[in-house]
Structure formats: structure tokens, C-alpha cells
XYZ file of C-alpha atoms in Angstrom:
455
model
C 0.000 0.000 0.000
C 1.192 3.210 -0.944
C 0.150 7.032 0.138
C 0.116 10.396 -1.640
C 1.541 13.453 -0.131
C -0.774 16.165 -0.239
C 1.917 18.508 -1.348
C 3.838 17.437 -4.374
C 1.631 14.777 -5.370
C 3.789 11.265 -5.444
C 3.379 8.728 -4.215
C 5.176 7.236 -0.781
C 5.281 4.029 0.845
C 2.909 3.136 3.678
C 3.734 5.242 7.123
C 3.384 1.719 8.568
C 6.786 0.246 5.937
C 8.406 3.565 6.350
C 8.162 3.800 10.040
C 9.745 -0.373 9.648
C 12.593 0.718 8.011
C 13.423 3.561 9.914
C 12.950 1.531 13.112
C 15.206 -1.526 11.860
C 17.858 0.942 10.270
C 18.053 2.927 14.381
C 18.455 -0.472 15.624
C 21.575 -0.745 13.462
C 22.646 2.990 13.890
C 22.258 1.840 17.450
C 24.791 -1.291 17.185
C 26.981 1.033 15.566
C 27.212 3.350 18.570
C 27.169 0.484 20.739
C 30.747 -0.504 19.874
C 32.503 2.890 19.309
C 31.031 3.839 23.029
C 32.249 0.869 24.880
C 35.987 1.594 23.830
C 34.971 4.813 25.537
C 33.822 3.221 28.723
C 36.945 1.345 28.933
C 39.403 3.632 28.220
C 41.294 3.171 31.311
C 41.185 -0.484 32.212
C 42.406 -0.565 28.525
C 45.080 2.277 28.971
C 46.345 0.313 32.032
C 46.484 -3.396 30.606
C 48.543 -2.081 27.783
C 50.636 0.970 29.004
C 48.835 3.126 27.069
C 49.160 7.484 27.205
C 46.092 9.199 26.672
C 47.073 10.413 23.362
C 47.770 6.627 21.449
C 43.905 6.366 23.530
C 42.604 9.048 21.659
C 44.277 7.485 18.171
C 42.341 4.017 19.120
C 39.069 5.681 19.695
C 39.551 8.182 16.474
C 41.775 7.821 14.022
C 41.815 3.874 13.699
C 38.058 4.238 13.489
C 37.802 6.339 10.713
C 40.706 5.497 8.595
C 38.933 2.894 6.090
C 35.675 4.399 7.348
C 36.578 7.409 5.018
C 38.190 5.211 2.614
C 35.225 2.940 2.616
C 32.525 5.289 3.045
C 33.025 7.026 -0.453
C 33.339 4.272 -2.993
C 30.032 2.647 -1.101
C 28.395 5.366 -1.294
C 28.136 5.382 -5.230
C 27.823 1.976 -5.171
C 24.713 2.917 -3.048
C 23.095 5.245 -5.989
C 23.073 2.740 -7.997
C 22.650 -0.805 -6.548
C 20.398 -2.360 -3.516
C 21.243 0.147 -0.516
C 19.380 -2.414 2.163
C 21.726 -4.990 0.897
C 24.513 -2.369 1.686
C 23.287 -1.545 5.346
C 23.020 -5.857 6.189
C 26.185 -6.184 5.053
C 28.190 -2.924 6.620
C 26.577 -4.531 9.934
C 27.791 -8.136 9.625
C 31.385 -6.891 9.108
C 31.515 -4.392 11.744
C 30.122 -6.917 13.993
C 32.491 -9.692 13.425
C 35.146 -6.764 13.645
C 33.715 -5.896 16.985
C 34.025 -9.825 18.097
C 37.716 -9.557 17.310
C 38.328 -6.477 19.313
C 37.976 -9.397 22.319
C 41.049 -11.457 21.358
C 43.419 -8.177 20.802
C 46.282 -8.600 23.366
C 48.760 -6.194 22.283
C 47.429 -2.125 21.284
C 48.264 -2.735 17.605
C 46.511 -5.838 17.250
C 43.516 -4.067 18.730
C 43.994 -0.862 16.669
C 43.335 -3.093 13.464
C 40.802 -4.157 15.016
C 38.732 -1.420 15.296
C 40.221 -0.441 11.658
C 38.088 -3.396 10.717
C 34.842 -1.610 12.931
C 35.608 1.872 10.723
C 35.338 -0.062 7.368
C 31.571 -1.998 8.355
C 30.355 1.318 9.587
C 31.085 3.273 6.890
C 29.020 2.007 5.010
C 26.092 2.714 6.854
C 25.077 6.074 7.045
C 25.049 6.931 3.394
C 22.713 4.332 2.196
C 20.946 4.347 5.337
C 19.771 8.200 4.469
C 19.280 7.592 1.089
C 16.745 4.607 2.105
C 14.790 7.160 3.830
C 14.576 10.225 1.836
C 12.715 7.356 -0.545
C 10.360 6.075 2.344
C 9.362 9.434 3.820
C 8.425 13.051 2.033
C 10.040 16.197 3.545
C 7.287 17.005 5.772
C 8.121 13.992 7.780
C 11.896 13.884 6.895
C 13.219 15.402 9.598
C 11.276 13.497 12.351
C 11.936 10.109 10.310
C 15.701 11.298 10.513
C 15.768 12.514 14.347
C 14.726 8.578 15.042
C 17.489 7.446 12.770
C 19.967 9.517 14.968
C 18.232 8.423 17.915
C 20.814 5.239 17.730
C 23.374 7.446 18.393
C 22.433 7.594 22.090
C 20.532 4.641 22.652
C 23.711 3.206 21.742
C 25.531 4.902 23.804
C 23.617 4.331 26.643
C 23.823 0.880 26.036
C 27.159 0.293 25.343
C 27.920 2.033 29.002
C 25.243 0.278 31.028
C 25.508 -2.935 29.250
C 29.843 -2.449 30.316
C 28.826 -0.717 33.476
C 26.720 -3.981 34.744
C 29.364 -6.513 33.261
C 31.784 -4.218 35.083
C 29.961 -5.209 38.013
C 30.322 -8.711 37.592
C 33.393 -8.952 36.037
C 36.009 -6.119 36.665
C 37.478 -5.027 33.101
C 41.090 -6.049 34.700
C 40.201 -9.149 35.850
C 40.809 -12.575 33.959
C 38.357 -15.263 32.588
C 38.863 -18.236 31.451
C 36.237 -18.876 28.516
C 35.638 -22.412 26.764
C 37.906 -22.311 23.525
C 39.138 -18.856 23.651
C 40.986 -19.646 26.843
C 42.438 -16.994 29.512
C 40.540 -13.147 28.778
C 40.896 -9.780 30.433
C 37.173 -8.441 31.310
C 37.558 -6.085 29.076
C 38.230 -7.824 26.278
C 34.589 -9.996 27.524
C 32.547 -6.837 27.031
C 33.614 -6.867 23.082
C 32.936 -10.290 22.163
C 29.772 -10.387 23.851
C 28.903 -6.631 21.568
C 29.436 -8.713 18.247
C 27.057 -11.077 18.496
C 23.561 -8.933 18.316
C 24.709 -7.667 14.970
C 25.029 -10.760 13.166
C 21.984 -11.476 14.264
C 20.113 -8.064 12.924
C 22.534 -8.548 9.714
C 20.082 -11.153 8.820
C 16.439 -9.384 10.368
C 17.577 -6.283 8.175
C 16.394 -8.263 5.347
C 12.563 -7.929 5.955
C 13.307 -4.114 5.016
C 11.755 -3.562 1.730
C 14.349 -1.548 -0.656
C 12.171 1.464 -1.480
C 11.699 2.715 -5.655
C 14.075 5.804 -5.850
C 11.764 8.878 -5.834
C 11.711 11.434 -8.836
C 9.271 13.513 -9.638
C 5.543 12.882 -9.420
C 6.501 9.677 -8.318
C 8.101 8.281 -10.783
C 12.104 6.623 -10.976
C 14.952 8.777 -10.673
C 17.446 8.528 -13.144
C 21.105 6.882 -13.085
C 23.577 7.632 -11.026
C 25.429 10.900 -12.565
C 29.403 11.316 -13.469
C 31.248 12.444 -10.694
C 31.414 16.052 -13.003
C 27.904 16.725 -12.893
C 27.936 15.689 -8.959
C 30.889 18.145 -8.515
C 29.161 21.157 -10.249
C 25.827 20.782 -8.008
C 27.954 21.250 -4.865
C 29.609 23.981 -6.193
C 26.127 25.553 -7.047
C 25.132 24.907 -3.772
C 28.498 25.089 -1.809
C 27.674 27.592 0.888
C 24.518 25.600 1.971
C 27.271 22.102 2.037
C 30.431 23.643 3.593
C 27.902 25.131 6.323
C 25.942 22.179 6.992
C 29.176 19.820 6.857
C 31.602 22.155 8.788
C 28.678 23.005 11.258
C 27.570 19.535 12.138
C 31.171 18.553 12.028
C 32.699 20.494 14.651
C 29.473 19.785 16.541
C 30.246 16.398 16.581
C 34.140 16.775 17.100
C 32.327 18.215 20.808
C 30.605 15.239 21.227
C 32.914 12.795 20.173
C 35.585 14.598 22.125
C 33.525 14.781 25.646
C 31.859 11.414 24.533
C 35.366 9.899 24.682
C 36.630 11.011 27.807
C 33.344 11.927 30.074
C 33.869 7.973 31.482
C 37.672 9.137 32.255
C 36.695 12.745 33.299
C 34.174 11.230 35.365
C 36.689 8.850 37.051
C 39.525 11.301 37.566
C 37.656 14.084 38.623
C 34.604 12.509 40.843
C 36.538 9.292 41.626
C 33.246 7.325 40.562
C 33.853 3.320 39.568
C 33.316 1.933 35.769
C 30.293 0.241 36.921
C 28.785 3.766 38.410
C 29.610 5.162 35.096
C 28.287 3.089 33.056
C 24.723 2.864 35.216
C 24.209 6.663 35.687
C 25.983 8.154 32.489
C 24.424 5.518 30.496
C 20.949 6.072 32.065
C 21.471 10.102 31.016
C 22.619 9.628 27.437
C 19.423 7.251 27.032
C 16.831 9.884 28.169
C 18.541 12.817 27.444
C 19.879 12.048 23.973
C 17.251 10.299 22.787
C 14.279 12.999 24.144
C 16.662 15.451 22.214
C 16.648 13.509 18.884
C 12.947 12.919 18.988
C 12.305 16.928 20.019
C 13.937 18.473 17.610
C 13.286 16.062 14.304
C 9.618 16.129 15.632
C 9.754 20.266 15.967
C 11.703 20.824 12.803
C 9.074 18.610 10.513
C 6.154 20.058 12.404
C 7.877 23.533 11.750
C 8.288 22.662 7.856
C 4.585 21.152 7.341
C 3.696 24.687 8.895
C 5.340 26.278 6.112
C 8.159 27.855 7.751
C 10.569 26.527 4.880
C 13.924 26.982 7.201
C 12.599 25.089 9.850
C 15.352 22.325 9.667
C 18.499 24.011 10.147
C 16.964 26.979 12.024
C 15.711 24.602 14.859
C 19.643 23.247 14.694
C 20.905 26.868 15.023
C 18.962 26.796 18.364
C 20.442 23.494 19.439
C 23.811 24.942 18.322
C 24.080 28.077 20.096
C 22.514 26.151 23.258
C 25.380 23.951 23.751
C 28.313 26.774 24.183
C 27.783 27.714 27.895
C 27.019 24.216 28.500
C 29.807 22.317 26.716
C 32.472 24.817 28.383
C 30.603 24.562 32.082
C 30.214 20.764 32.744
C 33.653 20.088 33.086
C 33.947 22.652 35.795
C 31.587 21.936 37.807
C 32.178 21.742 41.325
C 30.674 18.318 41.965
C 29.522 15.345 40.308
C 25.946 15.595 40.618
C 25.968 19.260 39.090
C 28.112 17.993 36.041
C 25.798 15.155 35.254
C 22.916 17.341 35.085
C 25.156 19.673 32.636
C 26.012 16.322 30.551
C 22.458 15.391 30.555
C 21.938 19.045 28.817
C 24.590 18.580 26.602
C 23.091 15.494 25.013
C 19.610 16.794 25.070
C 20.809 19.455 23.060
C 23.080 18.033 20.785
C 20.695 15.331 19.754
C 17.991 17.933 19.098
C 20.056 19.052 15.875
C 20.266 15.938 14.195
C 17.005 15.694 12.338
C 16.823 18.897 10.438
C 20.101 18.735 10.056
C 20.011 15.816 7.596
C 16.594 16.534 6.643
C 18.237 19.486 5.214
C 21.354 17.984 3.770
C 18.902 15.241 2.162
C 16.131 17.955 0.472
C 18.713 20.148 -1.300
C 20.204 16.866 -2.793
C 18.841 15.030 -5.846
C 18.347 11.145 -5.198
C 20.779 9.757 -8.041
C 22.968 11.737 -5.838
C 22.181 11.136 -2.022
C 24.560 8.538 -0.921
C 27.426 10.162 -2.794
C 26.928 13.455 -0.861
C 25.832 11.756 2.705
C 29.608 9.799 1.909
C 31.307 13.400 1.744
C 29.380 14.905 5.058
C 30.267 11.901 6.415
C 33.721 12.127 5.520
C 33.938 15.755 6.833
C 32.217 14.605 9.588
C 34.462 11.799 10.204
C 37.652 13.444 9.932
C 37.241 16.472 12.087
C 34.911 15.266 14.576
C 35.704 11.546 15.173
C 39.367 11.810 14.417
C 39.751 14.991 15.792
C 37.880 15.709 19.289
C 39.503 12.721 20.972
C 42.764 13.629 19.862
C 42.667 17.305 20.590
C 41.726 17.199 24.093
C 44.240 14.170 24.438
C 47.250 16.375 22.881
C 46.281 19.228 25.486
C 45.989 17.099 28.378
C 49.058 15.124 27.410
C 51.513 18.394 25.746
C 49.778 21.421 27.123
C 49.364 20.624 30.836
C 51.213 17.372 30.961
C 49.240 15.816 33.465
C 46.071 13.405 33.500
C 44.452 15.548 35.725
C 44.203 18.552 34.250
C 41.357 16.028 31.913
C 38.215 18.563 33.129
C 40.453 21.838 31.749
C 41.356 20.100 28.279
C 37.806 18.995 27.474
C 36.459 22.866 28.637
C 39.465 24.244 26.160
C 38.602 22.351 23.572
C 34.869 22.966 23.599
C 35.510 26.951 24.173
C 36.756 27.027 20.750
C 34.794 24.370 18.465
C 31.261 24.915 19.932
C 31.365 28.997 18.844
C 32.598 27.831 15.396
C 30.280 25.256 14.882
C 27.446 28.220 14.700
C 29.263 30.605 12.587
C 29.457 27.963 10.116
C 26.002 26.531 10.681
C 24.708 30.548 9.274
C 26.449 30.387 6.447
C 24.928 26.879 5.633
C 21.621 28.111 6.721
C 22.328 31.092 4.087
C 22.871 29.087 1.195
C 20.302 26.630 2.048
C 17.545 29.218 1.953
C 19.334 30.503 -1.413
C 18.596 26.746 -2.301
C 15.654 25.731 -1.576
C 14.204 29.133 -3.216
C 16.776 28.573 -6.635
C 14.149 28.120 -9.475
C 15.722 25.181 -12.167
C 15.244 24.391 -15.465
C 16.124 20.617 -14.956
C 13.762 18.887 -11.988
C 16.043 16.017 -11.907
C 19.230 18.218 -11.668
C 17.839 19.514 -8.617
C 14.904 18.433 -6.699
C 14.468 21.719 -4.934
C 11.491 22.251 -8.048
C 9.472 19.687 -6.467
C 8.627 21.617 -3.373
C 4.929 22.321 -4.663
């Protein structure tokens, strides 16, 4: 069964097969987070067990991560304009996964650096089909909300990943050693990341029950082939203010979140003295209702904004989000006890997961679909290099070169957030300037640029 939108007349899939895949394709977002956060959570068992500085940390968390993630992420992202993008997202999952699994046997910190190389290559090919899948299931009324639950993964993931650790923490201390059938003698850390690859093998397999959707063109009929890489180049540059903003925005929003994301568990230890397992259980708990009431807020606001007519909506209700998050990304860190930080935290997530949805909703309606993927691969990339490679490492080379001293952690992360969080929304205006230049350009060619189509 299929619907029309009242507004530009095509037809959609059923809400009840579009609300499917977006559910199916959280869950995976949500595996995804699930294994970058737990390296997070154990940071220092980890740093301990293999004489690790915060710095080569920071390098295991980041830059192993997204090295073939960026290599990946590109080349499967054209593959994804042109061939079965479901059949993309099951397999991305089944090889981070199984990457995940052999994070568990790593015993030395180069053997578990490829290791997570191997997590960076499955995941990167998520996110660019993934958002092409549902700018075909849902119209741009509804984009944004259908987006904000996509991103909802993020911190459901999250949360996971550190309650799940913080309660096998409990159990089994992440220094401890098991002896496990087969494997043999374990650390309990290593326990936490073969017990994380298992529930994505399984959804590798469930993904299959999502329907790949007909790519959308105009008045509801196919869109055409994937173009040349020329004719992808020129509509960027066309649009390029509304991209760099967008990308550079979003980017050094996430380098803040990856970057306190990272080392929160550590702050909270070093600062607060609180265990692993009472990290995991109350900063886990916090990123679940905090992030994911964010991400649900704002893609909810920024559709119901958009249906209204306010044609902005998605990257103004960001700009709020944005702007939010600079007295309380620079504060939480200094605050003079735990309870007051983790309030500021829970703030910080609420915030930053209120962005997501018009964000991408945004990124998504100024992009043709023969052309979705390619572009989700280079915000992805941006994304990727400055804010997953980057936070980590730039608090770590403060803490480590600047101050010289693990405890000076709280000082690094408010440093480091003083000076991304401010640019993040001076590049977010000039995005939000070229994307109401877009969304207004008249075109001669529909398919060129989909903008036409907005009724």
C-alpha cells in the first residue's frame, strides 16, 4: 500500500513500511554506537592493561576508526546510488560486527587498533545508504522526524554500550581474567567486546525484511542513473555555501561530542573518583533519556515547523540546538561536583541530539536522489575526519603536551569545547544562508535539482 503526499503529489510508501525501516535501520545505527562507546567506557582499564598514554587512547578511539571508514565510506556510497542500498546496510553490519568480536582477542594495542580499523570499514558504510533509504520512504514534511529517530541510535547506543559495560563491570572487573571455553584466559575487558558482536550478526540477517524502497523522482516516478562524478561536482559547487555550512557546522558539533563522549567515562573517574560500573549505570541512564528525548524533540519540531510552512525550519531549529550547547559544553567540566556535572552532561546530550534531524533533513532535500549517498559519503567524511578523528585527539594532545598531566582532563575537554562549539554556529549561518538561497533557486532541470518539487 502506498500514500500520496498532499503537497507534491507522489506517491510514498505506507507510514506503517516507512516507520519499519526507519525503526530496523536505528536499531543498526544503534549497534553502531554500541561498539565505538564501549571503547569509551573502557578507556582506562584498557590504557592500564597495555601501558597506554592518553594520546595513542585518543588514536584508538579516532583515528583507527575512521581510517577505512573514510576510505570505505566514499566508494560505497556510489555503489549505493546505484545498486540495492538495504543490501549495503546488512552487510556494513555483519562486518563491523564480526570486527567488533575480534576487538575481544586483541592482546597487544596494535593488534587491537586493526581491530577497530576493521569496525571503521563496516560502519562506513552505513550512514550513506541508510539516508538515502529514507529520503525514498518518507516526504520532507516527515523527513526530519523520520531522521531525528534514525539519529536516535546514536544515544541509545551509547547508553547501552555504558550500562551494558557498566553492569558486566559489576560482575566482572574489566582487569580481571576469565577463562572462557575455547578462547581460553581473557581480560574483562576484552569480555565486554565479544559479547557486543554477536547482536549484529543477528540483525545482519532481520535487516532483510526491510523492503528496498523505488528511488523517488518527480511525481513519483524513478529517478534517473547515477550521474558522473562532473555533474555531482558542479551541483555542490552551485550549492556550496549551503554544504560547507551544513558539513563544517555539524562537524565540529560532533568533534564536541565525540571529544567529551570519549573522555566523560575518564573525566568522570579522575575528577569525581566514581567506579566503571557507576559510570556506566548513571551516564548511560542520562545519554538514554537525554539524547534520545533530544533527537525525537527536535526532528519532531523541525518537521512540524516545515509542514507549517516555515521553509527553514530544519536548520533553524539546529541553530537553536547549536548556540545552546556553548555555555554548556564549556561549564560541565567545571563543575564543582559530580551531581551538578551530570545534570550539565544530561543538557549537553539533550541538546546536541535535538540538531540531528533537520540537520540531515536538510542535507537530504537540497540533494537530488541519483545523488544522495554520494553526498551523505562526503558529510560523512567531513564529519568523520574532524569530529571523530579529531575531538579525541585534541583534548588528548592538550591534556598530554599542554598541561602534561592526566588531571588537568576537566580543563582540556572545557578548552577544547571553548573554541569548536562557537565555530560550529558561525558555520552553521552560512549553511543556513545558502540553504535558503537553495531551496528558493528556481531550475530548469527537476532532476538536476529536486528543490522544483517543493509544490
Amino acid at each position: 500500500m502506498r500514500e500520496q503526499c498532499e503537497s507534491d503529489g507522489r506517491q510514498w510508501p505506507s507510514p506503517k513500511r516507512a516507520w519499519f525501516a526507519a525503526g530496523m535501520l536505528a536499531a543498526a545505527n544503534t549497534l553502531a554506537f554500541v561498539d565505538r562507546q564501549a571503547l569509551a567506557l573502557l578507556v582506562q582499564p584498557i590504557k592500564e592493561d597495555l601501558q597506554a598514554s592518553d594520546t595513542a587512547m585518543s588514536l584508538l578511539y579516532g583515528l583507527s576508526f575512521t581510517m577505512f571508514y573514510v576510505l570505505v565510506g566514499i566508494p560505497v556510497a556510489r555503489l549505493a546510488d546505484r545498486a540495492n542500498r538495504r543490501n549495503i546496510v546488512a552487510g556494513a553490519v555483519f562486518i563491523w560486527s564480526i570486527a567488533t568480536a575480534l576487538c575481544g582477542f586483541a592482546r597487544s594495542f596494535g593488534t587491537l587498533f586493526v581491530a577497530r580499523i576493521g569496525v571503521g570499514a563496516g560502519e562506513g558504510g552505513l550512514s550513506p545508504a541508510a539516508y538515502s533509504i529514507l529520503a525514498d520512504y518518507f516526504p520532507k514534511e516527515r523527513l526530519a522526524a523520520a531522521m531525528g529517530v534514525y539519529q536516535m541510535g546514536i544515544y541509545v547506543g551509547g547508553a547501552a554500550a555504558l550500562m551494558l559495560g557498566g553492569f558486566l563491570a559489576s560482575v566482572v572487573p574489566p582487569g580481571s581474567v576469565v577463562l572462557l571455553p575455547v578462547i581460553g584466559a581473557v581480560k574483562g575487558w576484552h569480555l565486554v567486546f565479544l559479547m557486543l558482536g554477536i547482536p549484529g550478526i543477528v540483525l545482519s540477517g532481520a535487516m532483510l525484511l526491510v523492503r528496498e524502497p523505488a528511488r523517488m523522482g518527480l511525481n513519483g516516478t524513478a529517478a534517473a542513473a547515477s550521474p558522473p562524478f562532473s555533474e555531482l561536482a558542479a551541483h555542490v559547487v552551485r550549492h556550496w555555501q549551503a554544504y560547507l555550512g551544513i558539513s563544517c557546522g555539524f562537524a565540529l558539533m560532533i568533534l564536541v561530542g565525540n571529544a567529551t563522549g570519549a573522555w566523560i567515562p575518564a573525566f568522570l573517574e579522575r575528577k569525581y573518583g566514581l567506579t566503571t560500573a557507576e559510570i556506566g549505570g548513571i551516564y548511560g541512564l542520562i545519554t538514554a533519556v537525554c539524547g534520545v528525548s533530544g533527537t525525537l524533540a527536535g526532528g519532531f519540531a523541525a518537521a512540524a515547523l516545515r509542514r507549517r510552512g516555515f521553509e527553514r525550519a530544519n536548520l533553524l531549529v539546529a541553530l537553536f540546538g547549536f548556540v545552546a550547547l556553548i555555555p554548556v559544553t564549556t561549564l560541565f567540566p567545571q563543575a564543582a561536583n559530580a551531581s551538578l556535572s551530570l545534570a550539565l552532561i544530561g543538557a549537553m546530550n539533550f541538546l546536541a541530539g535535538f540538531n540531528f534531524g533537520g540537520g540531515l533533513a536538510a542535507l537530504q532535500e537540497i540533494t537530488p536522489n541519483r545523488m544522495r549517498a554520494s553526498i551523505s559519503a562526503g558529510y560523512m567524511l567531513m564529519v568523520n575526519l574532524i569530529g571523530a578523528a579529531g575531538g579525541p585527539f585534541a583534548i588528548a594532545l592538550v591534556t598530554d603536551y599542554w598541561y602534561g598531566n592526566p588531571a588537568a582532563l576537566p580543563n582540556a575537554i572545557t578548552i577544547v569545547c571553548a573554541v569548536a562549539s562557537p565555530l560550529s554556529v558561525a558555520a552553521l549561518l552560512l549553511g543556513l544562508r545558502g540553504y535558503g538561497r537553495a531551496i528558493a533557486a528556481p531550475t530548469a532541470d527537476p532532476l538536476a535539482d529536486p528543490i522544483a518539487a517543493r509544490a
